[in-house]
Amino acid sequence: MKLTLHVWRQAGPQDRGRMEMLQVDGITSDMSFLEMLDKANEDLIHDGKEPVAFDHDCREGICGTCSMVIDGVAHGPQEGTTTCQLHMRAFKDGDSIHIEPFRSRAFPVIKDLVVDRGSFDRIIAAGGYVSVNTGSAQDANNLPVRKKDADMAMDAAACIGCGACVASCPNGSAMLFVAAKMGHLAHLPQGQAERKERALSMVAQMDAEGFGACSNHYECEAVCPKEIPATFIGSMNREFLKSSLCPDS
Amino acid sequence: MSIGTTLKSSIGAKALMAVTGIILVLFVIGHMLGNLQVYLGADALNAYAAKLQSLGPLLWVIRLVLLGTFLAHIIAAIRVVKLNRAARPVAYHQQKDQATTFAARTMWVSGVLILLFAIYHVLHLTVGVVDPAGTYGALDSEGRHDVYGMVIAGFQHWPTTAIYTVAMVVLCLHVSHGASSMLQTLGLRRPGNASGFDKVGPALAIFLLIGNLSMPLSILAGLVG
Ligand code: HEM
Ligand code: FES
């Protein structure tokens, strides 16, 4: 396949950036999207030009590092799929593909397609954990968890923190991410002790980072590579409203 | 931790919009049901209007609560819209919506149009400043304010009916997203009820559109009056 790429190029955080056109040839349908970019970069390096910077790590859809908006959709056209698991069979010879970084005030561009998602780490640091006293591990089945709760916790825990929810939201809101992290712990016995503080501190940090509010467009749910439902956002709203309005109950 | 913490947060700002939104939606439903008495004839509608007037100070309490609710909704809307715009300072060259609707993307526009319409509506039928038909203040045979005659004459004037028609379509759009959205904002939407809750807004919006529009349109067509 031969493709025309329109890629966002930005030399550094201070650069204004622009879309740049690249031609890439010799792409096969079994290549992943990132392998296609690798090929484009090899060509650029061969021509003595600066390769396109993009984030990636596991390349098997579990780490959440790969992050780009492909043809106007975070992680591209295939539902429930990270960019690294998107394959070139989703495109055809002669296609033009637009590639942009995830855009949000809280995700500043570092270079080209690479953005700084440290804001997510700070939200986790604010409350997305359980405190565990040291000592020997508890018996495995010491804390029974209802099947329903275990399933909900697992659904939420599928979040890989990629940030596609923020990238796709017209308001640049991080609520699906925060709701998934909060919902995961709220459904488990280990998460109960710090439940209210967690809701308050994670939401406070989310707001401080400059993410938008949720207008219930549900774009996040549509692009989430782990297909986490937006009903978790409803649960988070409930957690937060209860925790802030009746902290003692 | 208190209501201050709640309201300062982005979730709290939306919760305020949702709570004020519920009050406004209930008002809009009640207002429509009251007005539908136009189909029962002059006597029923004028008696209903006279009863509302006879509430005296209570009527003013209701009006002030409604005005306060409306203002709180607008102030929260301004805050939320500003916050949301600031969160995406650099726009995408290409962005394809996957799930959202026209109504959801235009809440701000429909809101402002509703505000303008509300001002016009009060000037038209409550204080009678805008009165192209010239029937405001007339009395019926029992000496009551002749609301029926005013409404009939008002909507026989096609430009007036046109303005009300556009306004009701806009209100329908706002409520079609808003009345479902507020259920999620207040944390009531769950996996088991989500698909049902998502139909609440559109259903309510269509109910309001049909009920409200039937009046001016049937009057303009000469079916009532
Ligand atoms: C009869 C009048 C009105 C009714 C019944 C109404 C109802 C609602 C409801 C139920 C919501 C959903 C709240 C939520 O998502 O939790 C909403 C949202 C909204 N309203 Fe209104 N509203 C009215 C007037 C207005 C006015 C006058 C404005 C602005 C000038 C406005 C601006 C907005 C905006 C911008 C939103 C969306 C906020 C967001 O989700 O980002 N509304 N409205
Ligand atoms: S590179 Fe790890 S999820 Fe894509």
Short mmCIF file of C-alpha atoms and ligand atoms in Angstrom, two decimals:
data_model
loop_
_atom_site.label_atom_id
_atom_site.label_comp_id
_atom_site.label_asym_id
_atom_site.label_seq_id
_atom_site.Cartn_x
_atom_site.Cartn_y
_atom_site.Cartn_z
CA MET A 1 0.00 0.00 0.00
CA LYS A 2 1.01 3.56 -0.62
CA LEU A 3 -0.35 6.16 1.81
CA THR A 4 -0.32 9.90 2.30
CA LEU A 5 0.08 10.92 5.93
CA HIS A 6 -0.83 14.33 7.31
CA VAL A 7 1.05 14.36 10.61
CA TRP A 8 1.29 16.97 13.36
CA ARG A 9 4.89 18.14 13.65
CA GLN A 10 5.98 20.20 16.63
CA ALA A 11 9.66 20.53 17.51
CA GLY A 12 9.08 21.15 21.22
CA PRO A 13 6.60 22.44 23.81
CA GLN A 14 7.14 26.06 22.75
CA ASP A 15 6.91 25.48 18.99
CA ARG A 16 3.59 26.41 17.39
CA GLY A 17 3.49 23.23 15.30
CA ARG A 18 1.88 22.45 11.94
CA MET A 19 0.48 19.60 9.88
CA GLU A 20 3.05 18.09 7.53
CA MET A 21 2.49 15.79 4.57
CA LEU A 22 4.49 12.55 4.21
CA GLN A 23 4.33 9.79 1.62
CA VAL A 24 4.90 6.23 2.75
CA ASP A 25 5.18 3.23 0.47
CA GLY A 26 5.63 -0.51 0.96
CA ILE A 27 2.99 -0.88 3.67
CA THR A 28 1.35 -4.29 4.01
CA SER A 29 -2.07 -4.99 5.52
CA ASP A 30 -0.64 -7.11 8.36
CA MET A 31 1.50 -4.27 9.70
CA SER A 32 0.26 -2.49 12.80
CA PHE A 33 -0.33 1.24 12.67
CA LEU A 34 2.83 1.80 14.69
CA GLU A 35 4.84 -0.41 12.30
CA MET A 36 3.54 1.77 9.49
CA LEU A 37 4.89 4.81 11.36
CA ASP A 38 8.18 2.95 11.96
CA LYS A 39 8.46 2.50 8.19
CA ALA A 40 7.71 6.18 7.60
CA ASN A 41 10.38 7.10 10.16
CA GLU A 42 12.99 4.81 8.55
CA ASP A 43 12.37 6.65 5.29
CA LEU A 44 12.72 10.02 7.03
CA ILE A 45 15.96 8.97 8.75
CA HIS A 46 17.25 7.62 5.44
CA ASP A 47 16.60 11.05 3.90
CA GLY A 48 18.43 12.75 6.77
CA LYS A 49 15.22 14.18 8.25
CA GLU A 50 13.86 14.21 11.79
CA PRO A 51 11.62 11.15 12.46
CA VAL A 52 8.09 11.61 13.84
CA ALA A 53 8.12 11.26 17.63
CA PHE A 54 5.31 9.08 19.01
CA ASP A 55 4.71 7.23 22.28
CA HIS A 56 4.60 3.42 22.44
CA ASP A 57 5.72 0.65 24.74
CA CYS A 58 4.07 -2.77 24.97
CA ARG A 59 2.57 -2.76 21.46
CA GLU A 60 0.08 -5.36 22.65
CA GLY A 61 -2.72 -3.13 23.87
CA ILE A 62 -2.10 -3.32 27.61
CA CYS A 63 0.13 -0.43 28.67
CA GLY A 64 -1.83 2.54 27.39
CA THR A 65 1.24 4.38 26.11
CA CYS A 66 0.37 4.68 22.43
CA SER A 67 -1.72 7.78 21.94
CA MET A 68 -2.81 9.52 18.80
CA VAL A 69 -5.90 10.76 17.06
CA ILE A 70 -6.22 9.02 13.70
CA ASP A 71 -8.60 10.52 11.15
CA GLY A 72 -10.39 12.44 13.88
CA VAL A 73 -10.86 9.50 16.27
CA ALA A 74 -8.68 8.69 19.28
CA HIS A 75 -6.91 5.34 18.52
CA GLY A 76 -8.41 5.33 15.04
CA PRO A 77 -11.38 3.78 13.31
CA GLN A 78 -11.56 0.36 14.97
CA GLU A 79 -13.70 0.09 18.10
CA GLY A 80 -12.20 -1.24 21.32
CA THR A 81 -8.66 -1.14 19.91
CA THR A 82 -5.50 0.73 20.88
CA THR A 83 -3.39 2.34 18.15
CA CYS A 84 -0.75 -0.39 18.53
CA GLN A 85 -3.38 -3.08 17.90
CA LEU A 86 -4.88 -1.29 14.93
CA HIS A 87 -3.72 -2.95 11.73
CA MET A 88 -3.27 -1.52 8.29
CA ARG A 89 -5.99 -3.77 6.90
CA ALA A 90 -8.33 -1.12 8.28
CA PHE A 91 -7.02 1.17 5.49
CA LYS A 92 -6.65 0.85 1.75
CA ASP A 93 -4.07 1.72 -0.84
CA GLY A 94 -4.02 5.43 -1.67
CA ASP A 95 -5.68 6.54 1.59
CA SER A 96 -4.84 9.87 3.21
CA ILE A 97 -4.53 9.54 6.98
CA HIS A 98 -4.60 12.45 9.45
CA ILE A 99 -2.60 11.90 12.62
CA GLU A 100 -2.70 14.34 15.54
CA PRO A 101 -1.66 14.23 19.19
CA PHE A 102 -4.21 13.88 22.02
CA ARG A 103 -5.27 17.47 22.67
CA SER A 104 -6.04 18.86 26.09
CA ARG A 105 -4.79 21.67 28.30
CA ALA A 106 -3.79 19.00 30.81
CA PHE A 107 -1.86 17.00 28.14
CA PRO A 108 0.73 19.47 26.81
CA VAL A 109 2.54 18.38 23.66
CA ILE A 110 6.19 17.50 24.27
CA LYS A 111 7.08 16.76 20.67
CA ASP A 112 5.10 15.82 17.54
CA LEU A 113 2.60 13.19 18.73
CA VAL A 114 4.03 12.79 22.24
CA VAL A 115 2.05 14.42 25.04
CA ASP A 116 2.75 14.67 28.77
CA ARG A 117 0.13 12.67 30.65
CA GLY A 118 1.67 13.35 34.06
CA SER A 119 -1.68 14.85 35.08
CA PHE A 120 -3.09 11.31 35.19
CA ASP A 121 -0.26 10.20 37.49
CA ARG A 122 -0.98 13.11 39.83
CA ILE A 123 -4.68 12.13 39.96
CA ILE A 124 -3.69 8.58 40.93
CA ALA A 125 -1.23 9.93 43.50
CA ALA A 126 -4.05 12.02 44.98
CA GLY A 127 -6.21 9.01 45.85
CA GLY A 128 -6.18 6.18 43.31
CA TYR A 129 -4.62 3.67 45.71
CA VAL A 130 -5.36 1.69 48.86
CA SER A 131 -3.12 1.99 51.90
CA VAL A 132 -1.93 -1.40 53.11
CA ASN A 133 -0.24 -1.97 56.44
CA THR A 134 2.95 -3.95 56.12
CA GLY A 135 3.16 -7.48 57.48
CA SER A 136 2.57 -10.87 56.01
CA ALA A 137 0.03 -11.24 53.23
CA GLN A 138 -3.57 -12.05 54.18
CA ASP A 139 -5.09 -15.43 53.40
CA ALA A 140 -6.21 -15.44 49.81
CA ASN A 141 -9.92 -15.90 50.52
CA ASN A 142 -10.05 -13.86 53.68
CA LEU A 143 -12.12 -11.07 52.14
CA PRO A 144 -15.12 -12.38 50.24
CA VAL A 145 -16.15 -10.26 47.25
CA ARG A 146 -19.57 -10.68 45.69
CA LYS A 147 -19.41 -11.85 42.07
CA LYS A 148 -21.31 -8.74 40.95
CA ASP A 149 -18.84 -6.44 42.68
CA ALA A 150 -15.86 -8.40 41.41
CA ASP A 151 -17.17 -8.08 37.85
CA MET A 152 -17.75 -4.34 38.19
CA ALA A 153 -14.30 -3.84 39.73
CA MET A 154 -12.75 -5.83 36.88
CA ASP A 155 -14.60 -3.84 34.23
CA ALA A 156 -13.30 -0.60 35.74
CA ALA A 157 -9.82 -1.98 36.31
CA ALA A 158 -9.52 -2.65 32.58
CA CYS A 159 -8.62 1.06 32.20
CA ILE A 160 -5.06 1.34 30.88
CA GLY A 161 -4.90 5.09 31.47
CA CYS A 162 -4.23 5.93 27.83
CA GLY A 163 -6.18 9.21 27.86
CA ALA A 164 -8.35 8.55 24.79
CA CYS A 165 -11.37 9.64 26.87
CA VAL A 166 -9.80 13.07 27.33
CA ALA A 167 -8.71 13.25 23.70
CA SER A 168 -12.18 12.47 22.34
CA CYS A 169 -14.26 14.53 24.78
CA PRO A 170 -15.41 17.86 23.32
CA ASN A 171 -14.73 19.27 26.81
CA GLY A 172 -11.35 17.61 27.32
CA SER A 173 -12.82 15.93 30.39
CA ALA A 174 -10.99 13.13 32.21
CA MET A 175 -14.08 11.80 33.94
CA LEU A 176 -14.09 8.32 32.39
CA PHE A 177 -10.51 7.76 33.53
CA VAL A 178 -11.11 9.08 37.05
CA ALA A 179 -14.43 7.24 37.29
CA ALA A 180 -12.82 3.94 36.26
CA LYS A 181 -10.01 4.27 38.79
CA MET A 182 -12.42 5.30 41.54
CA GLY A 183 -15.04 2.70 40.57
CA HIS A 184 -12.46 -0.08 40.61
CA LEU A 185 -11.56 0.54 44.25
CA ALA A 186 -15.09 1.50 45.38
CA HIS A 187 -16.32 -2.01 44.51
CA LEU A 188 -13.70 -3.83 46.58
CA PRO A 189 -13.51 -4.25 50.37
CA GLN A 190 -9.92 -2.95 50.37
CA GLY A 191 -11.15 0.31 48.90
CA GLN A 192 -13.73 1.11 51.60
CA ALA A 193 -11.53 2.69 54.29
CA GLU A 194 -10.43 5.60 52.11
CA ARG A 195 -13.52 5.69 49.90
CA LYS A 196 -14.82 9.18 50.71
CA GLU A 197 -11.42 10.87 50.91
CA ARG A 198 -10.55 9.23 47.61
CA ALA A 199 -13.60 10.62 45.85
CA LEU A 200 -12.89 14.12 47.12
CA SER A 201 -9.16 14.19 46.50
CA MET A 202 -9.22 12.60 43.03
CA VAL A 203 -11.92 15.00 41.83
CA ALA A 204 -10.08 17.98 43.35
CA GLN A 205 -6.88 16.96 41.54
CA MET A 206 -8.77 16.36 38.28
CA ASP A 207 -10.18 19.90 38.47
CA ALA A 208 -6.81 21.39 39.43
CA GLU A 209 -5.20 19.85 36.34
CA GLY A 210 -7.58 21.78 34.08
CA PHE A 211 -9.71 18.98 32.66
CA GLY A 212 -13.23 19.96 31.57
CA ALA A 213 -16.58 18.91 33.03
CA CYS A 214 -18.76 16.12 31.65
CA SER A 215 -21.63 17.15 29.36
CA ASN A 216 -22.65 13.53 28.83
CA HIS A 217 -21.72 13.35 25.15
CA TYR A 218 -20.39 9.79 25.75
CA GLU A 219 -17.62 10.22 23.17
CA CYS A 220 -15.23 8.74 25.77
CA GLU A 221 -17.17 5.48 25.99
CA ALA A 222 -17.22 5.21 22.18
CA VAL A 223 -13.44 5.43 21.77
CA CYS A 224 -12.25 3.71 24.96
CA PRO A 225 -10.01 0.84 23.79
CA LYS A 226 -11.17 -1.14 26.83
CA GLU A 227 -14.84 -0.23 26.23
CA ILE A 228 -15.38 1.01 29.77
CA PRO A 229 -19.00 2.18 30.04
CA ALA A 230 -19.82 5.79 30.93
CA THR A 231 -22.16 4.53 33.67
CA PHE A 232 -19.00 4.60 35.81
CA ILE A 233 -19.12 8.40 35.49
CA GLY A 234 -22.62 8.31 36.98
CA SER A 235 -21.26 6.26 39.88
CA MET A 236 -18.40 8.70 40.36
CA ASN A 237 -20.85 11.63 40.45
CA ARG A 238 -22.80 9.76 43.13
CA GLU A 239 -19.60 9.00 45.11
CA PHE A 240 -18.44 12.57 44.95
CA LEU A 241 -21.81 14.18 45.74
CA LYS A 242 -22.35 11.83 48.70
CA SER A 243 -18.82 12.34 50.01
CA SER A 244 -18.90 16.11 49.78
CA LEU A 245 -22.49 16.66 50.96
CA CYS A 246 -22.64 14.07 53.77
CA PRO A 247 -19.07 13.30 54.79
CA ASP A 248 -20.11 11.63 58.06
CA SER A 249 -22.82 9.23 56.96
CA MET B 1 -16.29 19.28 53.46
CA SER B 2 -19.56 20.93 52.71
CA ILE B 3 -21.83 22.25 50.04
CA GLY B 4 -19.01 24.76 49.28
CA THR B 5 -16.68 21.90 48.29
CA THR B 6 -19.44 20.45 46.17
CA LEU B 7 -20.23 23.64 44.30
CA LYS B 8 -16.60 24.58 43.70
CA SER B 9 -15.94 21.32 41.83
CA SER B 10 -16.76 20.63 38.20
CA ILE B 11 -19.13 17.82 39.27
CA GLY B 12 -20.88 20.16 41.70
CA ALA B 13 -21.34 22.82 39.03
CA LYS B 14 -23.01 20.22 36.84
CA ALA B 15 -25.11 18.97 39.77
CA LEU B 16 -26.38 22.52 40.28
CA MET B 17 -27.32 22.66 36.60
CA ALA B 18 -29.09 19.33 36.94
CA VAL B 19 -31.06 20.27 40.08
CA THR B 20 -32.08 23.65 38.64
CA GLY B 21 -32.77 21.85 35.35
CA ILE B 22 -35.22 19.49 37.09
CA ILE B 23 -37.08 22.43 38.62
CA LEU B 24 -37.22 24.18 35.24
CA VAL B 25 -38.41 21.01 33.49
CA LEU B 26 -41.13 20.49 36.12
CA PHE B 27 -42.19 24.11 35.68
CA VAL B 28 -42.31 23.74 31.89
CA ILE B 29 -44.49 20.61 32.23
CA GLY B 30 -46.83 22.27 34.74
CA HIS B 31 -47.03 25.42 32.65
CA MET B 32 -48.01 23.38 29.59
CA LEU B 33 -50.64 21.33 31.42
CA GLY B 34 -52.20 24.54 32.74
CA ASN B 35 -52.25 26.14 29.32
CA LEU B 36 -53.82 23.10 27.65
CA GLN B 37 -57.03 24.25 29.33
CA VAL B 38 -57.36 26.54 26.33
CA TYR B 39 -59.09 23.51 24.72
CA LEU B 40 -61.74 23.59 27.46
CA GLY B 41 -62.84 27.06 26.38
CA ALA B 42 -62.76 30.64 27.61
CA ASP B 43 -64.37 29.99 30.96
CA ALA B 44 -61.94 27.26 32.05
CA LEU B 45 -58.81 29.14 31.00
CA ASN B 46 -59.87 32.48 32.47
CA ALA B 47 -60.91 30.84 35.74
CA TYR B 48 -57.51 29.09 35.93
CA ALA B 49 -55.71 32.40 35.29
CA ALA B 50 -57.84 34.16 37.91
CA LYS B 51 -57.01 31.42 40.42
CA LEU B 52 -53.28 31.88 39.81
CA GLN B 53 -53.67 35.66 40.25
CA SER B 54 -55.60 35.15 43.49
CA LEU B 55 -52.55 33.45 45.03
CA GLY B 56 -51.28 36.99 45.65
CA PRO B 57 -48.01 36.99 47.59
CA LEU B 58 -47.58 33.24 47.06
CA LEU B 59 -47.54 33.86 43.31
CA TRP B 60 -44.65 36.25 43.85
CA VAL B 61 -42.80 33.70 45.97
CA ILE B 62 -43.19 31.16 43.15
CA ARG B 63 -42.03 33.71 40.58
CA LEU B 64 -38.96 34.65 42.61
CA VAL B 65 -38.01 31.01 43.21
CA LEU B 66 -38.31 30.36 39.49
CA LEU B 67 -36.27 33.43 38.62
CA GLY B 68 -33.58 32.40 41.11
CA THR B 69 -33.53 28.89 39.68
CA PHE B 70 -33.23 30.23 36.16
CA LEU B 71 -30.37 32.56 37.16
CA ALA B 72 -28.52 29.80 39.04
CA HIS B 73 -28.84 27.54 35.97
CA ILE B 74 -27.44 30.27 33.73
CA ILE B 75 -24.56 31.16 36.08
CA ALA B 76 -23.58 27.49 36.37
CA ALA B 77 -23.86 27.15 32.57
CA ILE B 78 -21.50 30.07 32.00
CA ARG B 79 -18.99 28.57 34.41
CA VAL B 80 -19.16 25.09 32.91
CA VAL B 81 -18.92 26.31 29.31
CA LYS B 82 -15.88 28.47 30.14
CA LEU B 83 -14.20 25.58 31.94
CA ASN B 84 -14.84 23.25 29.03
CA ARG B 85 -13.54 25.66 26.40
CA ALA B 86 -10.37 26.28 28.41
CA ALA B 87 -9.74 22.54 28.66
CA ARG B 88 -9.07 22.25 24.89
CA PRO B 89 -7.03 25.33 23.93
CA VAL B 90 -5.78 23.88 20.62
CA ALA B 91 -8.48 22.50 18.34
CA TYR B 92 -8.12 19.36 16.24
CA HIS B 93 -7.71 19.69 12.48
CA GLN B 94 -10.05 16.77 12.17
CA GLN B 95 -12.45 15.45 14.76
CA LYS B 96 -15.21 12.95 14.09
CA ASP B 97 -18.01 12.64 16.62
CA GLN B 98 -18.77 9.03 17.51
CA ALA B 99 -21.63 9.22 19.97
CA THR B 100 -22.82 12.73 20.72
CA THR B 101 -25.90 14.40 19.28
CA PHE B 102 -26.73 17.73 17.69
CA ALA B 103 -28.80 18.63 20.77
CA ALA B 104 -25.90 17.88 23.13
CA ARG B 105 -23.40 19.90 21.10
CA THR B 106 -25.68 22.93 20.97
CA MET B 107 -26.86 23.15 24.61
CA TRP B 108 -25.24 26.53 24.96
CA VAL B 109 -26.92 27.95 21.86
CA SER B 110 -30.33 26.50 22.71
CA GLY B 111 -29.96 27.82 26.27
CA VAL B 112 -29.31 31.38 25.11
CA LEU B 113 -32.25 31.21 22.68
CA ILE B 114 -34.52 29.95 25.50
CA LEU B 115 -33.40 32.90 27.63
CA LEU B 116 -34.25 35.37 24.85
CA PHE B 117 -37.58 33.66 24.27
CA ALA B 118 -38.42 33.68 27.99
CA ILE B 119 -37.90 37.46 28.09
CA TYR B 120 -40.07 37.93 24.98
CA HIS B 121 -42.75 35.57 26.31
CA VAL B 122 -43.08 37.47 29.60
CA LEU B 123 -43.22 40.79 27.72
CA HIS B 124 -45.89 39.35 25.43
CA LEU B 125 -48.34 37.50 27.65
CA THR B 126 -47.48 38.42 31.25
CA VAL B 127 -46.92 42.19 31.10
CA GLY B 128 -48.33 42.87 27.66
CA VAL B 129 -45.58 45.22 26.48
CA VAL B 130 -45.24 43.35 23.18
CA ASP B 131 -48.87 43.05 22.08
CA PRO B 132 -49.34 43.08 18.31
CA ALA B 133 -52.96 41.94 18.63
CA GLY B 134 -53.77 44.75 21.07
CA THR B 135 -55.95 42.61 23.35
CA TYR B 136 -53.91 42.69 26.55
CA GLY B 137 -55.91 43.90 29.56
CA ALA B 138 -59.38 43.17 28.14
CA LEU B 139 -61.91 41.67 30.57
CA ASP B 140 -64.35 38.81 29.98
CA SER B 141 -68.09 38.87 30.76
CA GLU B 142 -67.41 37.96 34.40
CA GLY B 143 -64.92 40.78 34.83
CA ARG B 144 -61.88 38.49 34.80
CA HIS B 145 -58.71 39.14 32.82
CA ASP B 146 -59.59 37.68 29.37
CA VAL B 147 -56.56 35.42 28.92
CA TYR B 148 -58.44 33.24 26.45
CA GLY B 149 -59.22 36.15 24.11
CA MET B 150 -55.65 37.39 24.38
CA VAL B 151 -54.18 33.96 23.54
CA ILE B 152 -56.54 33.40 20.60
CA ALA B 153 -55.92 36.85 19.12
CA GLY B 154 -52.20 36.54 19.80
CA PHE B 155 -51.72 33.31 17.90
CA GLN B 156 -53.99 34.27 15.00
CA HIS B 157 -51.15 36.66 14.19
CA TRP B 158 -48.80 34.39 12.19
CA PRO B 159 -45.44 36.06 13.03
CA THR B 160 -46.17 35.48 16.73
CA THR B 161 -46.98 31.83 16.10
CA ALA B 162 -43.78 31.51 14.04
CA ILE B 163 -41.65 32.83 16.93
CA TYR B 164 -43.32 30.43 19.39
CA THR B 165 -42.85 27.52 17.00
CA VAL B 166 -39.11 28.12 16.66
CA ALA B 167 -38.77 28.59 20.42
CA MET B 168 -40.56 25.32 21.16
CA VAL B 169 -38.30 23.40 18.76
CA VAL B 170 -35.30 24.91 20.53
CA LEU B 171 -36.71 24.02 23.96
CA CYS B 172 -37.34 20.50 22.68
CA LEU B 173 -33.67 20.18 21.68
CA HIS B 174 -32.45 21.49 25.05
CA VAL B 175 -34.69 19.16 27.05
CA SER B 176 -34.02 16.15 24.82
CA HIS B 177 -30.39 16.16 25.93
CA GLY B 178 -30.84 17.86 29.30
CA ALA B 179 -33.50 15.65 30.86
CA SER B 180 -31.46 12.48 30.20
CA SER B 181 -28.16 14.14 31.02
CA MET B 182 -29.27 15.31 34.45
CA LEU B 183 -29.95 11.70 35.52
CA GLN B 184 -26.32 10.82 34.84
CA THR B 185 -25.06 14.04 36.44
CA LEU B 186 -26.89 13.22 39.67
CA GLY B 187 -25.53 9.68 39.65
CA LEU B 188 -28.83 7.89 39.06
CA ARG B 189 -27.87 6.27 35.74
CA ARG B 190 -26.64 2.68 36.19
CA PRO B 191 -25.88 -0.20 33.81
CA GLY B 192 -29.38 -1.63 34.34
CA ASN B 193 -31.32 1.55 33.61
CA ALA B 194 -29.01 3.44 31.24
CA SER B 195 -30.77 2.64 27.98
CA GLY B 196 -34.15 3.53 29.49
CA PHE B 197 -32.85 6.75 31.07
CA ASP B 198 -31.37 7.82 27.74
CA LYS B 199 -34.89 7.81 26.29
CA VAL B 200 -36.35 10.00 29.06
CA GLY B 201 -35.04 13.25 27.55
CA PRO B 202 -36.18 12.66 23.95
CA ALA B 203 -39.58 11.34 25.13
CA LEU B 204 -40.18 14.31 27.41
CA ALA B 205 -39.02 16.70 24.69
CA ILE B 206 -41.48 15.28 22.16
CA PHE B 207 -44.29 15.37 24.73
CA LEU B 208 -43.55 19.07 25.40
CA LEU B 209 -43.19 19.86 21.70
CA ILE B 210 -46.54 18.32 20.74
CA GLY B 211 -48.41 19.74 23.72
CA ASN B 212 -47.01 23.24 23.47
CA LEU B 213 -47.10 23.57 19.69
CA SER B 214 -50.61 22.18 19.32
CA MET B 215 -52.02 25.35 20.88
CA PRO B 216 -50.62 28.15 18.66
CA LEU B 217 -50.86 25.98 15.53
CA SER B 218 -54.49 24.96 16.04
CA ILE B 219 -55.40 28.58 16.83
CA LEU B 220 -53.63 29.82 13.71
CA ALA B 221 -55.42 27.16 11.67
CA GLY B 222 -58.73 28.39 13.06
CA LEU B 223 -59.57 25.11 14.83
CA VAL B 224 -59.75 26.74 18.26
CA GLY B 225 -61.20 30.14 19.13
C1 HEM C 1 -36.86 26.37 30.54
C2 HEM C 1 -35.60 26.54 30.52
C3 HEM C 1 -34.52 25.50 30.70
C4 HEM C 1 -34.62 24.17 31.01
C5 HEM C 1 -35.88 23.36 31.25
C6 HEM C 1 -33.27 23.65 31.08
C7 HEM C 1 -32.92 22.35 31.40
C8 HEM C 1 -31.65 21.84 31.41
C9 HEM C 1 -31.29 20.53 31.87
C10 HEM C 1 -32.23 19.51 32.46
C11 HEM C 1 -29.93 20.40 31.68
C12 HEM C 1 -29.09 19.18 31.99
C13 HEM C 1 -28.19 19.34 33.17
C14 HEM C 1 -27.22 18.19 33.27
O1 HEM C 1 -26.60 17.79 32.29
O2 HEM C 1 -27.07 17.66 34.35
C15 HEM C 1 -29.46 21.60 31.07
C16 HEM C 1 -28.16 21.81 30.67
C17 HEM C 1 -27.71 23.00 30.13
N1 HEM C 1 -28.40 24.20 30.09
FE1 HEM C 1 -30.37 24.43 30.44
N2 HEM C 1 -32.37 24.65 30.77
C18 HEM C 1 -33.10 25.80 30.55
C19 HEM C 1 -32.59 27.04 30.25
C20 HEM C 1 -31.27 27.32 29.98
C21 HEM C 1 -30.74 28.62 29.71
C22 HEM C 1 -31.53 29.91 29.70
C23 HEM C 1 -29.39 28.45 29.47
C24 HEM C 1 -28.30 29.44 29.13
C25 HEM C 1 -28.41 30.69 28.89
C26 HEM C 1 -29.09 27.05 29.57
C27 HEM C 1 -27.85 26.47 29.35
C28 HEM C 1 -27.56 25.15 29.53
C29 HEM C 1 -26.30 24.54 29.18
C30 HEM C 1 -25.11 25.23 28.53
C31 HEM C 1 -26.39 23.19 29.55
C32 HEM C 1 -25.35 22.10 29.33
C33 HEM C 1 -24.29 22.05 30.38
C34 HEM C 1 -23.36 20.91 30.08
O3 HEM C 1 -23.74 19.76 30.17
O4 HEM C 1 -22.21 21.17 29.73
N3 HEM C 1 -30.24 26.38 29.91
N4 HEM C 1 -30.51 22.48 30.94
S1 FES C 2 1.75 0.55 23.10
FE1 FES C 2 0.97 -0.37 24.95
S2 FES C 2 -1.15 -0.15 24.64
FE2 FES C 2 -0.38 0.54 22.73
#
